[in-house]
């Protein structure tokens, strides 16, 4: 399963401790190592890479998030 730009996600702010909110991915980067903030831009990435902590996303709510702060909603964009 892939995470793509335009996909809805469940996001938790404050390093993952805030209440879950829905947001849409507007930008994706894959990093070399888990926890890094900057990587190379991609349009889609495997959810396994997100789970490894090697993804940073920008969201339509004005925030960015590390992979551990997001989960898929089960919905896919067209």
mmCIF file of C-alpha atoms in Angstrom:
data_model
loop_
_atom_site.group_PDB
_atom_site.id
_atom_site.type_symbol
_atom_site.label_atom_id
_atom_site.label_comp_id
_atom_site.label_asym_id
_atom_site.label_seq_id
_atom_site.Cartn_x
_atom_site.Cartn_y
_atom_site.Cartn_z
ATOM 1 C CA UNK A 1 0.000 0.000 0.000
ATOM 2 C CA UNK A 2 1.283 3.452 -0.923
ATOM 3 C CA UNK A 3 0.993 6.876 0.696
ATOM 4 C CA UNK A 4 0.571 9.505 -2.042
ATOM 5 C CA UNK A 5 0.327 13.267 -2.266
ATOM 6 C CA UNK A 6 -3.370 14.106 -1.916
ATOM 7 C CA UNK A 7 -4.128 11.183 0.408
ATOM 8 C CA UNK A 8 -6.016 11.833 3.645
ATOM 9 C CA UNK A 9 -4.229 10.764 6.831
ATOM 10 C CA UNK A 10 -4.909 10.774 10.535
ATOM 11 C CA UNK A 11 -2.375 13.150 12.094
ATOM 12 C CA UNK A 12 -1.389 13.636 15.735
ATOM 13 C CA UNK A 13 0.478 16.843 16.567
ATOM 14 C CA UNK A 14 2.892 17.422 19.471
ATOM 15 C CA UNK A 15 5.164 14.577 18.383
ATOM 16 C CA UNK A 16 2.193 12.208 18.190
ATOM 17 C CA UNK A 17 0.599 12.941 21.559
ATOM 18 C CA UNK A 18 -2.261 15.275 20.475
ATOM 19 C CA UNK A 19 -5.754 14.074 19.633
ATOM 20 C CA UNK A 20 -6.055 12.617 16.112
ATOM 21 C CA UNK A 21 -7.181 14.931 13.304
ATOM 22 C CA UNK A 22 -7.691 14.306 9.607
ATOM 23 C CA UNK A 23 -5.400 16.148 7.178
ATOM 24 C CA UNK A 24 -4.298 15.795 3.555
ATOM 25 C CA UNK A 25 -0.715 15.168 2.421
ATOM 26 C CA UNK A 26 0.623 18.018 0.256
ATOM 27 C CA UNK A 27 4.334 17.085 0.106
ATOM 28 C CA UNK A 28 6.389 13.921 0.758
ATOM 29 C CA UNK A 29 10.087 13.400 1.437
ATOM 30 C CA UNK A 30 11.980 10.172 2.116
ATOM 31 C CA UNK A 31 14.990 10.476 4.420
ATOM 32 C CA UNK A 32 18.156 8.401 4.597
ATOM 33 C CA UNK A 33 17.726 7.580 8.305
ATOM 34 C CA UNK A 34 14.750 7.502 10.687
ATOM 35 C CA UNK A 35 13.949 10.803 12.382
ATOM 36 C CA UNK A 36 15.669 13.100 9.880
ATOM 37 C CA UNK A 37 13.701 16.160 8.825
ATOM 38 C CA UNK A 38 14.901 16.533 5.232
ATOM 39 C CA UNK A 39 15.166 14.007 2.431
ATOM 40 C CA UNK A 40 14.434 13.695 -1.253
ATOM 41 C CA UNK A 41 11.047 14.623 -2.667
ATOM 42 C CA UNK A 42 8.750 11.848 -3.932
ATOM 43 C CA UNK A 43 5.117 11.668 -5.051
ATOM 44 C CA UNK A 44 4.407 8.339 -3.363
ATOM 45 C CA UNK A 45 6.025 6.006 -0.853
ATOM 46 C CA UNK A 46 5.296 2.591 0.608
ATOM 47 C CA UNK A 47 3.608 2.637 4.015
ATOM 48 C CA UNK A 48 6.359 0.304 5.213
ATOM 49 C CA UNK A 49 8.821 3.165 4.648
ATOM 50 C CA UNK A 50 6.506 5.456 6.649
ATOM 51 C CA UNK A 51 6.510 2.848 9.442
ATOM 52 C CA UNK A 52 10.312 2.775 9.398
ATOM 53 C CA UNK A 53 10.303 6.487 10.332
ATOM 54 C CA UNK A 54 11.960 7.585 7.094
ATOM 55 C CA UNK A 55 9.189 9.860 5.798
ATOM 56 C CA UNK A 56 8.355 13.515 6.428
ATOM 57 C CA UNK A 57 5.105 14.981 5.107
ATOM 58 C CA UNK A 58 3.661 18.452 4.764
ATOM 59 C CA UNK A 59 -0.061 18.655 5.471
ATOM 60 C CA UNK A 60 -2.858 20.933 4.298
ATOM 61 C CA UNK A 61 -3.319 22.173 7.888
ATOM 62 C CA UNK A 62 0.021 24.021 7.748
ATOM 63 C CA UNK A 63 1.973 21.445 9.761
ATOM 64 C CA UNK A 64 4.632 18.909 8.893
ATOM 65 C CA UNK A 65 4.764 15.443 10.401
ATOM 66 C CA UNK A 66 7.137 12.543 10.808
ATOM 67 C CA UNK A 67 5.927 9.081 9.845
ATOM 68 C CA UNK A 68 5.151 8.075 13.439
ATOM 69 C CA UNK A 69 2.636 10.949 13.651
ATOM 70 C CA UNK A 70 0.390 9.742 10.806
ATOM 71 C CA UNK A 71 -1.798 6.751 10.000
ATOM 72 C CA UNK A 72 -3.843 5.995 6.931
ATOM 73 C CA UNK A 73 -7.589 6.591 7.010
ATOM 74 C CA UNK A 74 -8.475 3.700 4.732
ATOM 75 C CA UNK A 75 -9.654 6.189 2.076
ATOM 76 C CA UNK A 76 -7.730 6.771 -1.131
ATOM 77 C CA UNK A 77 -7.827 9.795 -3.439
ATOM 78 C CA UNK A 78 -8.815 9.408 -7.078
#
